[in-house]
Amino acid sequence: MGSRGGVSKLRNFSSYLRSGGSTAHSTLPPPVSRLESLSGSSRGFIYALAGFMGGSAFIYYLINPERIKLKRLQNIGEEQIDERKKLLTPRERRFIKFSSVEYKGRIYMTPQDFLESVIESEPKPRLKR
């Protein structure tokens, strides 16, 4: 007899869950979104406004003045690097050509590199610095 009472409670609980968790019926109307409550012309205006705002944001992203300034600054930086390369003395160019060690962004020559730079006209082929 005890198990039948448990089954009955389980059925009551499952019907309670199916009904949305409440046994009393609500007198409130079902929820309606604000967009559905608008008339057709108002809804069309809202869609057009959202499209305009999205399109404007996309176009602003494409021609953002800050991005253009950043590109100009990058180009100026590249030009300055090219000018620095032109301003290197022949000794500095030879040092860069023969050096084989780079540590924390600085270029160094090993004793072997130094001897090669004095004796050879071109450095021996190697993979990378």
PDB file of N, CA, C and O in Angstrom, residues 43-120:
ATOM      1  N   ARG A  43       6.546  49.349 -36.824  1.00  0.00           N
ATOM      2  CA  ARG A  43       7.514  48.255 -36.844  1.00  0.00           C
ATOM      3  C   ARG A  43       8.495  48.433 -38.009  1.00  0.00           C
ATOM      4  O   ARG A  43       9.697  48.242 -37.861  1.00  0.00           O
ATOM      5  N   GLY A  44       7.982  48.837 -39.167  1.00  0.00           N
ATOM      6  CA  GLY A  44       8.849  49.089 -40.324  1.00  0.00           C
ATOM      7  C   GLY A  44       9.835  50.206 -40.052  1.00  0.00           C
ATOM      8  O   GLY A  44      10.999  50.148 -40.454  1.00  0.00           O
ATOM      9  N   PHE A  45       9.366  51.253 -39.359  1.00  0.00           N
ATOM     10  CA  PHE A  45      10.245  52.363 -39.012  1.00  0.00           C
ATOM     11  C   PHE A  45      11.361  51.895 -38.080  1.00  0.00           C
ATOM     12  O   PHE A  45      12.520  52.281 -38.250  1.00  0.00           O
ATOM     13  N   ILE A  46      11.030  51.053 -37.131  1.00  0.00           N
ATOM     14  CA  ILE A  46      12.049  50.559 -36.190  1.00  0.00           C
ATOM     15  C   ILE A  46      13.075  49.701 -36.930  1.00  0.00           C
ATOM     16  O   ILE A  46      14.274  49.805 -36.696  1.00  0.00           O
ATOM     17  N   TYR A  47      12.600  48.848 -37.861  1.00  0.00           N
ATOM     18  CA  TYR A  47      13.543  48.037 -38.657  1.00  0.00           C
ATOM     19  C   TYR A  47      14.450  48.933 -39.502  1.00  0.00           C
ATOM     20  O   TYR A  47      15.657  48.700 -39.610  1.00  0.00           O
ATOM     21  N   ALA A  48      13.881  49.961 -40.119  1.00  0.00           N
ATOM     22  CA  ALA A  48      14.681  50.872 -40.936  1.00  0.00           C
ATOM     23  C   ALA A  48      15.701  51.618 -40.082  1.00  0.00           C
ATOM     24  O   ALA A  48      16.858  51.795 -40.482  1.00  0.00           O
ATOM     25  N   LEU A  49      15.284  52.039 -38.907  1.00  0.00           N
ATOM     26  CA  LEU A  49      16.191  52.751 -38.002  1.00  0.00           C
ATOM     27  C   LEU A  49      17.342  51.844 -37.556  1.00  0.00           C
ATOM     28  O   LEU A  49      18.504  52.262 -37.536  1.00  0.00           O
ATOM     29  N   ALA A  50      17.020  50.594 -37.226  1.00  0.00           N
ATOM     30  CA  ALA A  50      18.062  49.653 -36.818  1.00  0.00           C
ATOM     31  C   ALA A  50      19.028  49.388 -37.979  1.00  0.00           C
ATOM     32  O   ALA A  50      20.246  49.334 -37.786  1.00  0.00           O
ATOM     33  N   GLY A  51      18.508  49.252 -39.189  1.00  0.00           N
ATOM     34  CA  GLY A  51      19.374  49.050 -40.356  1.00  0.00           C
ATOM     35  C   GLY A  51      20.259  50.248 -40.617  1.00  0.00           C
ATOM     36  O   GLY A  51      21.446  50.112 -40.943  1.00  0.00           O
ATOM     37  N   PHE A  52      19.693  51.437 -40.469  1.00  0.00           N
ATOM     38  CA  PHE A  52      20.477  52.657 -40.673  1.00  0.00           C
ATOM     39  C   PHE A  52      21.597  52.755 -39.648  1.00  0.00           C
ATOM     40  O   PHE A  52      22.746  53.068 -39.981  1.00  0.00           O
ATOM     41  N   MET A  53      21.270  52.481 -38.390  1.00  0.00           N
ATOM     42  CA  MET A  53      22.292  52.561 -37.334  1.00  0.00           C
ATOM     43  C   MET A  53      23.385  51.524 -37.552  1.00  0.00           C
ATOM     44  O   MET A  53      24.575  51.821 -37.416  1.00  0.00           O
ATOM     45  N   GLY A  54      23.009  50.305 -37.902  1.00  0.00           N
ATOM     46  CA  GLY A  54      24.004  49.262 -38.147  1.00  0.00           C
ATOM     47  C   GLY A  54      24.876  49.595 -39.350  1.00  0.00           C
ATOM     48  O   GLY A  54      26.093  49.427 -39.324  1.00  0.00           O
ATOM     49  N   GLY A  55      24.249  50.084 -40.420  1.00  0.00           N
ATOM     50  CA  GLY A  55      25.016  50.461 -41.609  1.00  0.00           C
ATOM     51  C   GLY A  55      25.961  51.613 -41.332  1.00  0.00           C
ATOM     52  O   GLY A  55      27.107  51.632 -41.787  1.00  0.00           O
ATOM     53  N   SER A  56      25.483  52.592 -40.573  1.00  0.00           N
ATOM     54  CA  SER A  56      26.340  53.734 -40.223  1.00  0.00           C
ATOM     55  C   SER A  56      27.528  53.295 -39.394  1.00  0.00           C
ATOM     56  O   SER A  56      28.660  53.751 -39.622  1.00  0.00           O
ATOM     57  N   ALA A  57      27.282  52.402 -38.447  1.00  0.00           N
ATOM     58  CA  ALA A  57      28.391  51.919 -37.618  1.00  0.00           C
ATOM     59  C   ALA A  57      29.407  51.160 -38.469  1.00  0.00           C
ATOM     60  O   ALA A  57      30.621  51.309 -38.287  1.00  0.00           O
ATOM     61  N   PHE A  58      28.934  50.362 -39.409  1.00  0.00           N
ATOM     62  CA  PHE A  58      29.846  49.608 -40.277  1.00  0.00           C
ATOM     63  C   PHE A  58      30.668  50.548 -41.153  1.00  0.00           C
ATOM     64  O   PHE A  58      31.888  50.383 -41.279  1.00  0.00           O
ATOM     65  N   ILE A  59      30.045  51.544 -41.745  1.00  0.00           N
ATOM     66  CA  ILE A  59      30.775  52.492 -42.595  1.00  0.00           C
ATOM     67  C   ILE A  59      31.776  53.281 -41.760  1.00  0.00           C
ATOM     68  O   ILE A  59      32.909  53.513 -42.185  1.00  0.00           O
ATOM     69  N   TYR A  60      31.393  53.689 -40.559  1.00  0.00           N
ATOM     70  CA  TYR A  60      32.329  54.401 -39.689  1.00  0.00           C
ATOM     71  C   TYR A  60      33.524  53.525 -39.354  1.00  0.00           C
ATOM     72  O   TYR A  60      34.652  53.995 -39.315  1.00  0.00           O
ATOM     73  N   TYR A  61      33.257  52.237 -39.139  1.00  0.00           N
ATOM     74  CA  TYR A  61      34.365  51.307 -38.866  1.00  0.00           C
ATOM     75  C   TYR A  61      35.316  51.249 -40.055  1.00  0.00           C
ATOM     76  O   TYR A  61      36.529  51.212 -39.882  1.00  0.00           O
ATOM     77  N   LEU A  62      34.773  51.247 -41.265  1.00  0.00           N
ATOM     78  CA  LEU A  62      35.621  51.154 -42.454  1.00  0.00           C
ATOM     79  C   LEU A  62      36.476  52.397 -42.664  1.00  0.00           C
ATOM     80  O   LEU A  62      37.629  52.300 -43.074  1.00  0.00           O
ATOM     81  N   ILE A  63      35.912  53.560 -42.401  1.00  0.00           N
ATOM     82  CA  ILE A  63      36.657  54.797 -42.648  1.00  0.00           C
ATOM     83  C   ILE A  63      36.915  55.553 -41.353  1.00  0.00           C
ATOM     84  O   ILE A  63      36.865  56.777 -41.320  1.00  0.00           O
ATOM     85  N   ASN A  64      37.223  54.817 -40.321  1.00  0.00           N
ATOM     86  CA  ASN A  64      37.500  55.397 -39.006  1.00  0.00           C
ATOM     87  C   ASN A  64      38.746  56.278 -39.093  1.00  0.00           C
ATOM     88  O   ASN A  64      39.809  55.824 -39.505  1.00  0.00           O
ATOM     89  N   PRO A  65      38.653  57.530 -38.699  1.00  0.00           N
ATOM     90  CA  PRO A  65      39.823  58.413 -38.770  1.00  0.00           C
ATOM     91  C   PRO A  65      40.997  57.925 -37.927  1.00  0.00           C
ATOM     92  O   PRO A  65      42.148  58.114 -38.301  1.00  0.00           O
ATOM     93  N   GLU A  66      40.721  57.266 -36.819  1.00  0.00           N
ATOM     94  CA  GLU A  66      41.812  56.765 -35.982  1.00  0.00           C
ATOM     95  C   GLU A  66      42.580  55.666 -36.696  1.00  0.00           C
ATOM     96  O   GLU A  66      43.793  55.580 -36.582  1.00  0.00           O
ATOM     97  N   ARG A  67      41.866  54.801 -37.419  1.00  0.00           N
ATOM     98  CA  ARG A  67      42.550  53.750 -38.182  1.00  0.00           C
ATOM     99  C   ARG A  67      43.423  54.358 -39.275  1.00  0.00           C
ATOM    100  O   ARG A  67      44.528  53.896 -39.522  1.00  0.00           O
ATOM    101  N   ILE A  68      42.917  55.399 -39.926  1.00  0.00           N
ATOM    102  CA  ILE A  68      43.690  56.052 -40.979  1.00  0.00           C
ATOM    103  C   ILE A  68      44.943  56.684 -40.388  1.00  0.00           C
ATOM    104  O   ILE A  68      46.036  56.571 -40.941  1.00  0.00           O
ATOM    105  N   LYS A  69      44.808  57.335 -39.228  1.00  0.00           N
ATOM    106  CA  LYS A  69      45.973  57.931 -38.568  1.00  0.00           C
ATOM    107  C   LYS A  69      46.985  56.860 -38.194  1.00  0.00           C
ATOM    108  O   LYS A  69      48.188  57.052 -38.348  1.00  0.00           O
ATOM    109  N   LEU A  70      46.495  55.722 -37.720  1.00  0.00           N
ATOM    110  CA  LEU A  70      47.384  54.635 -37.337  1.00  0.00           C
ATOM    111  C   LEU A  70      48.165  54.122 -38.544  1.00  0.00           C
ATOM    112  O   LEU A  70      49.363  53.885 -38.458  1.00  0.00           O
ATOM    113  N   LYS A  71      47.491  53.983 -39.682  1.00  0.00           N
ATOM    114  CA  LYS A  71      48.187  53.537 -40.896  1.00  0.00           C
ATOM    115  C   LYS A  71      49.249  54.551 -41.316  1.00  0.00           C
ATOM    116  O   LYS A  71      50.337  54.186 -41.729  1.00  0.00           O
ATOM    117  N   ARG A  72      48.911  55.835 -41.215  1.00  0.00           N
ATOM    118  CA  ARG A  72      49.890  56.873 -41.571  1.00  0.00           C
ATOM    119  C   ARG A  72      51.101  56.811 -40.653  1.00  0.00           C
ATOM    120  O   ARG A  72      52.242  56.927 -41.095  1.00  0.00           O
ATOM    121  N   LEU A  73      50.845  56.627 -39.359  1.00  0.00           N
ATOM    122  CA  LEU A  73      51.952  56.531 -38.405  1.00  0.00           C
ATOM    123  C   LEU A  73      52.816  55.309 -38.682  1.00  0.00           C
ATOM    124  O   LEU A  73      54.039  55.366 -38.579  1.00  0.00           O
ATOM    125  N   GLN A  74      52.193  54.196 -39.053  1.00  0.00           N
ATOM    126  CA  GLN A  74      52.960  53.001 -39.378  1.00  0.00           C
ATOM    127  C   GLN A  74      53.820  53.243 -40.606  1.00  0.00           C
ATOM    128  O   GLN A  74      54.980  52.833 -40.657  1.00  0.00           O
ATOM    129  N   ASN A  75      53.259  53.915 -41.607  1.00  0.00           N
ATOM    130  CA  ASN A  75      54.042  54.215 -42.811  1.00  0.00           C
ATOM    131  C   ASN A  75      55.203  55.149 -42.495  1.00  0.00           C
ATOM    132  O   ASN A  75      56.299  54.986 -43.017  1.00  0.00           O
ATOM    133  N   ILE A  76      54.971  56.124 -41.629  1.00  0.00           N
ATOM    134  CA  ILE A  76      56.043  57.035 -41.236  1.00  0.00           C
ATOM    135  C   ILE A  76      57.143  56.259 -40.514  1.00  0.00           C
ATOM    136  O   ILE A  76      58.328  56.476 -40.739  1.00  0.00           O
ATOM    137  N   GLY A  77      56.746  55.340 -39.640  1.00  0.00           N
ATOM    138  CA  GLY A  77      57.719  54.516 -38.928  1.00  0.00           C
ATOM    139  C   GLY A  77      58.554  53.685 -39.883  1.00  0.00           C
ATOM    140  O   GLY A  77      59.766  53.545 -39.709  1.00  0.00           O
ATOM    141  N   GLU A  78      57.920  53.120 -40.926  1.00  0.00           N
ATOM    142  CA  GLU A  78      58.660  52.334 -41.916  1.00  0.00           C
ATOM    143  C   GLU A  78      59.637  53.211 -42.688  1.00  0.00           C
ATOM    144  O   GLU A  78      60.753  52.793 -42.981  1.00  0.00           O
ATOM    145  N   GLU A  79      59.220  54.440 -43.003  1.00  0.00           N
ATOM    146  CA  GLU A  79      60.110  55.358 -43.712  1.00  0.00           C
ATOM    147  C   GLU A  79      61.324  55.708 -42.850  1.00  0.00           C
ATOM    148  O   GLU A  79      62.440  55.805 -43.352  1.00  0.00           O
ATOM    149  N   GLN A  80      61.099  55.890 -41.550  1.00  0.00           N
ATOM    150  CA  GLN A  80      62.213  56.210 -40.663  1.00  0.00           C
ATOM    151  C   GLN A  80      63.181  55.031 -40.573  1.00  0.00           C
ATOM    152  O   GLN A  80      64.388  55.229 -40.526  1.00  0.00           O
ATOM    153  N   ILE A  81      62.676  53.818 -40.579  1.00  0.00           N
ATOM    154  CA  ILE A  81      63.548  52.640 -40.543  1.00  0.00           C
ATOM    155  C   ILE A  81      64.373  52.576 -41.821  1.00  0.00           C
ATOM    156  O   ILE A  81      65.572  52.289 -41.783  1.00  0.00           O
ATOM    157  N   ASP A  82      63.741  52.857 -42.971  1.00  0.00           N
ATOM    158  CA  ASP A  82      64.476  52.860 -44.233  1.00  0.00           C
ATOM    159  C   ASP A  82      65.571  53.928 -44.217  1.00  0.00           C
ATOM    160  O   ASP A  82      66.677  53.692 -44.715  1.00  0.00           O
ATOM    161  N   GLU A  83      65.264  55.092 -43.650  1.00  0.00           N
ATOM    162  CA  GLU A  83      66.267  56.152 -43.568  1.00  0.00           C
ATOM    163  C   GLU A  83      67.433  55.729 -42.674  1.00  0.00           C
ATOM    164  O   GLU A  83      68.590  56.024 -42.960  1.00  0.00           O
ATOM    165  N   ARG A  84      67.137  55.026 -41.583  1.00  0.00           N
ATOM    166  CA  ARG A  84      68.196  54.558 -40.696  1.00  0.00           C
ATOM    167  C   ARG A  84      69.112  53.576 -41.420  1.00  0.00           C
ATOM    168  O   ARG A  84      70.318  53.594 -41.227  1.00  0.00           O
ATOM    169  N   LYS A  85      68.522  52.703 -42.228  1.00  0.00           N
ATOM    170  CA  LYS A  85      69.332  51.747 -42.978  1.00  0.00           C
ATOM    171  C   LYS A  85      70.269  52.477 -43.939  1.00  0.00           C
ATOM    172  O   LYS A  85      71.394  52.061 -44.140  1.00  0.00           O
ATOM    173  N   LYS A  86      69.777  53.552 -44.526  1.00  0.00           N
ATOM    174  CA  LYS A  86      70.599  54.321 -45.450  1.00  0.00           C
ATOM    175  C   LYS A  86      71.717  55.054 -44.715  1.00  0.00           C
ATOM    176  O   LYS A  86      72.770  55.292 -45.271  1.00  0.00           O
ATOM    177  N   LEU A  87      71.482  55.402 -43.456  1.00  0.00           N
ATOM    178  CA  LEU A  87      72.454  56.182 -42.705  1.00  0.00           C
ATOM    179  C   LEU A  87      73.524  55.328 -42.029  1.00  0.00           C
ATOM    180  O   LEU A  87      74.414  55.867 -41.397  1.00  0.00           O
ATOM    181  N   LEU A  88      73.438  53.998 -42.136  1.00  0.00           N
ATOM    182  CA  LEU A  88      74.442  53.146 -41.511  1.00  0.00           C
ATOM    183  C   LEU A  88      75.785  53.298 -42.222  1.00  0.00           C
ATOM    184  O   LEU A  88      75.855  53.404 -43.442  1.00  0.00           O
ATOM    185  N   THR A  89      76.828  53.294 -41.435  1.00  0.00           N
ATOM    186  CA  THR A  89      78.165  53.350 -42.017  1.00  0.00           C
ATOM    187  C   THR A  89      78.513  51.977 -42.594  1.00  0.00           C
ATOM    188  O   THR A  89      77.883  50.973 -42.245  1.00  0.00           O
ATOM    189  N   PRO A  90      79.516  51.907 -43.452  1.00  0.00           N
ATOM    190  CA  PRO A  90      79.911  50.601 -44.002  1.00  0.00           C
ATOM    191  C   PRO A  90      80.311  49.602 -42.903  1.00  0.00           C
ATOM    192  O   PRO A  90      80.037  48.403 -43.029  1.00  0.00           O
ATOM    193  N   ARG A  91      80.927  50.076 -41.839  1.00  0.00           N
ATOM    194  CA  ARG A  91      81.311  49.172 -40.743  1.00  0.00           C
ATOM    195  C   ARG A  91      80.078  48.592 -40.057  1.00  0.00           C
ATOM    196  O   ARG A  91      80.044  47.419 -39.704  1.00  0.00           O
ATOM    197  N   GLU A  92      79.079  49.446 -39.834  1.00  0.00           N
ATOM    198  CA  GLU A  92      77.850  48.958 -39.194  1.00  0.00           C
ATOM    199  C   GLU A  92      77.130  47.942 -40.080  1.00  0.00           C
ATOM    200  O   GLU A  92      76.633  46.921 -39.596  1.00  0.00           O
ATOM    201  N   ARG A  93      77.081  48.216 -41.385  1.00  0.00           N
ATOM    202  CA  ARG A  93      76.458  47.253 -42.304  1.00  0.00           C
ATOM    203  C   ARG A  93      77.189  45.924 -42.300  1.00  0.00           C
ATOM    204  O   ARG A  93      76.581  44.855 -42.305  1.00  0.00           O
ATOM    205  N   ARG A  94      78.512  45.974 -42.250  1.00  0.00           N
ATOM    206  CA  ARG A  94      79.313  44.739 -42.220  1.00  0.00           C
ATOM    207  C   ARG A  94      79.094  43.991 -40.899  1.00  0.00           C
ATOM    208  O   ARG A  94      78.987  42.765 -40.891  1.00  0.00           O
ATOM    209  N   PHE A  95      79.007  44.732 -39.800  1.00  0.00           N
ATOM    210  CA  PHE A  95      78.746  44.114 -38.505  1.00  0.00           C
ATOM    211  C   PHE A  95      77.405  43.376 -38.535  1.00  0.00           C
ATOM    212  O   PHE A  95      77.294  42.230 -38.105  1.00  0.00           O
ATOM    213  N   ILE A  96      76.373  44.026 -39.051  1.00  0.00           N
ATOM    214  CA  ILE A  96      75.055  43.405 -39.140  1.00  0.00           C
ATOM    215  C   ILE A  96      75.083  42.192 -40.058  1.00  0.00           C
ATOM    216  O   ILE A  96      74.464  41.168 -39.782  1.00  0.00           O
ATOM    217  N   LYS A  97      75.836  42.294 -41.133  1.00  0.00           N
ATOM    218  CA  LYS A  97      75.915  41.199 -42.098  1.00  0.00           C
ATOM    219  C   LYS A  97      76.570  39.952 -41.501  1.00  0.00           C
ATOM    220  O   LYS A  97      76.110  38.832 -41.726  1.00  0.00           O
ATOM    221  N   PHE A  98      77.622  40.111 -40.699  1.00  0.00           N
ATOM    222  CA  PHE A  98      78.377  38.967 -40.182  1.00  0.00           C
ATOM    223  C   PHE A  98      77.930  38.499 -38.796  1.00  0.00           C
ATOM    224  O   PHE A  98      78.268  37.397 -38.399  1.00  0.00           O
ATOM    225  N   SER A  99      77.214  39.328 -38.051  1.00  0.00           N
ATOM    226  CA  SER A  99      76.830  38.918 -36.695  1.00  0.00           C
ATOM    227  C   SER A  99      75.822  37.773 -36.760  1.00  0.00           C
ATOM    228  O   SER A  99      74.971  37.720 -37.629  1.00  0.00           O
ATOM    229  N   SER A 100      75.947  36.837 -35.811  1.00  0.00           N
ATOM    230  CA  SER A 100      75.092  35.653 -35.853  1.00  0.00           C
ATOM    231  C   SER A 100      74.272  35.448 -34.587  1.00  0.00           C
ATOM    232  O   SER A 100      73.496  34.509 -34.511  1.00  0.00           O
ATOM    233  N   VAL A 101      74.422  36.309 -33.597  1.00  0.00           N
ATOM    234  CA  VAL A 101      73.715  36.128 -32.327  1.00  0.00           C
ATOM    235  C   VAL A 101      72.837  37.336 -32.076  1.00  0.00           C
ATOM    236  O   VAL A 101      73.277  38.481 -32.218  1.00  0.00           O
ATOM    237  N   GLU A 102      71.577  37.054 -31.687  1.00  0.00           N
ATOM    238  CA  GLU A 102      70.673  38.124 -31.273  1.00  0.00           C
ATOM    239  C   GLU A 102      70.150  37.766 -29.898  1.00  0.00           C
ATOM    240  O   GLU A 102      69.633  36.678 -29.671  1.00  0.00           O
ATOM    241  N   TYR A 103      70.309  38.699 -28.944  1.00  0.00           N
ATOM    242  CA  TYR A 103      69.893  38.465 -27.570  1.00  0.00           C
ATOM    243  C   TYR A 103      69.149  39.697 -27.072  1.00  0.00           C
ATOM    244  O   TYR A 103      69.705  40.801 -27.091  1.00  0.00           O
ATOM    245  N   LYS A 104      67.897  39.519 -26.689  1.00  0.00           N
ATOM    246  CA  LYS A 104      67.047  40.605 -26.197  1.00  0.00           C
ATOM    247  C   LYS A 104      66.998  41.774 -27.175  1.00  0.00           C
ATOM    248  O   LYS A 104      67.091  42.943 -26.800  1.00  0.00           O
ATOM    249  N   GLY A 105      66.887  41.445 -28.455  1.00  0.00           N
ATOM    250  CA  GLY A 105      66.748  42.476 -29.473  1.00  0.00           C
ATOM    251  C   GLY A 105      68.036  43.141 -29.911  1.00  0.00           C
ATOM    252  O   GLY A 105      68.012  44.004 -30.778  1.00  0.00           O
ATOM    253  N   ARG A 106      69.147  42.767 -29.340  1.00  0.00           N
ATOM    254  CA  ARG A 106      70.443  43.348 -29.731  1.00  0.00           C
ATOM    255  C   ARG A 106      71.237  42.322 -30.510  1.00  0.00           C
ATOM    256  O   ARG A 106      71.140  41.126 -30.266  1.00  0.00           O
ATOM    257  N   ILE A 107      72.053  42.780 -31.422  1.00  0.00           N
ATOM    258  CA  ILE A 107      72.847  41.910 -32.285  1.00  0.00           C
ATOM    259  C   ILE A 107      74.274  41.850 -31.763  1.00  0.00           C
ATOM    260  O   ILE A 107      74.865  42.884 -31.414  1.00  0.00           O
ATOM    261  N   TYR A 108      74.816  40.632 -31.708  1.00  0.00           N
ATOM    262  CA  TYR A 108      76.180  40.431 -31.223  1.00  0.00           C
ATOM    263  C   TYR A 108      76.958  39.576 -32.224  1.00  0.00           C
ATOM    264  O   TYR A 108      76.391  38.792 -32.958  1.00  0.00           O
ATOM    265  N   MET A 109      78.282  39.746 -32.186  1.00  0.00           N
ATOM    266  CA  MET A 109      79.194  38.932 -32.986  1.00  0.00           C
ATOM    267  C   MET A 109      79.925  37.963 -32.078  1.00  0.00           C
ATOM    268  O   MET A 109      80.412  38.355 -31.025  1.00  0.00           O
ATOM    269  N   THR A 110      80.026  36.739 -32.504  1.00  0.00           N
ATOM    270  CA  THR A 110      80.863  35.780 -31.784  1.00  0.00           C
ATOM    271  C   THR A 110      82.300  35.988 -32.247  1.00  0.00           C
ATOM    272  O   THR A 110      82.547  36.640 -33.275  1.00  0.00           O
ATOM    273  N   PRO A 111      83.278  35.468 -31.522  1.00  0.00           N
ATOM    274  CA  PRO A 111      84.665  35.590 -31.987  1.00  0.00           C
ATOM    275  C   PRO A 111      84.848  35.003 -33.392  1.00  0.00           C
ATOM    276  O   PRO A 111      85.590  35.557 -34.212  1.00  0.00           O
ATOM    277  N   GLN A 112      84.145  33.907 -33.679  1.00  0.00           N
ATOM    278  CA  GLN A 112      84.237  33.305 -35.009  1.00  0.00           C
ATOM    279  C   GLN A 112      83.674  34.258 -36.065  1.00  0.00           C
ATOM    280  O   GLN A 112      84.243  34.401 -37.150  1.00  0.00           O
ATOM    281  N   ASP A 113      82.560  34.926 -35.746  1.00  0.00           N
ATOM    282  CA  ASP A 113      81.990  35.910 -36.669  1.00  0.00           C
ATOM    283  C   ASP A 113      82.982  37.039 -36.942  1.00  0.00           C
ATOM    284  O   ASP A 113      83.127  37.502 -38.075  1.00  0.00           O
ATOM    285  N   PHE A 114      83.653  37.493 -35.900  1.00  0.00           N
ATOM    286  CA  PHE A 114      84.610  38.578 -36.066  1.00  0.00           C
ATOM    287  C   PHE A 114      85.750  38.166 -36.999  1.00  0.00           C
ATOM    288  O   PHE A 114      86.123  38.908 -37.912  1.00  0.00           O
ATOM    289  N   LEU A 115      86.290  36.964 -36.777  1.00  0.00           N
ATOM    290  CA  LEU A 115      87.372  36.496 -37.646  1.00  0.00           C
ATOM    291  C   LEU A 115      86.901  36.366 -39.091  1.00  0.00           C
ATOM    292  O   LEU A 115      87.627  36.744 -40.024  1.00  0.00           O
ATOM    293  N   GLU A 116      85.711  35.847 -39.294  1.00  0.00           N
ATOM    294  CA  GLU A 116      85.174  35.741 -40.654  1.00  0.00           C
ATOM    295  C   GLU A 116      85.005  37.115 -41.292  1.00  0.00           C
ATOM    296  O   GLU A 116      85.254  37.294 -42.477  1.00  0.00           O
ATOM    297  N   SER A 117      84.574  38.101 -40.494  1.00  0.00           N
ATOM    298  CA  SER A 117      84.379  39.434 -41.059  1.00  0.00           C
ATOM    299  C   SER A 117      85.697  40.068 -41.495  1.00  0.00           C
ATOM    300  O   SER A 117      85.726  40.881 -42.408  1.00  0.00           O
ATOM    301  N   VAL A 118      86.801  39.691 -40.820  1.00  0.00           N
ATOM    302  CA  VAL A 118      88.112  40.234 -41.183  1.00  0.00           C
ATOM    303  C   VAL A 118      88.687  39.494 -42.388  1.00  0.00           C
ATOM    304  O   VAL A 118      89.253  40.104 -43.294  1.00  0.00           O
ATOM    305  N   ILE A 119      88.491  38.174 -42.434  1.00  0.00           N
ATOM    306  CA  ILE A 119      89.132  37.345 -43.454  1.00  0.00           C
ATOM    307  C   ILE A 119      88.277  37.213 -44.719  1.00  0.00           C
ATOM    308  O   ILE A 119      88.794  37.358 -45.826  1.00  0.00           O
ATOM    309  N   GLU A 120      87.002  36.951 -44.565  1.00  0.00           N
ATOM    310  CA  GLU A 120      86.121  36.668 -45.700  1.00  0.00           C
ATOM    311  C   GLU A 120      85.490  37.951 -46.242  1.00  0.00           C
ATOM    312  O   GLU A 120      85.355  38.943 -45.537  1.00  0.00           O
TER     313      GLU A 120
END
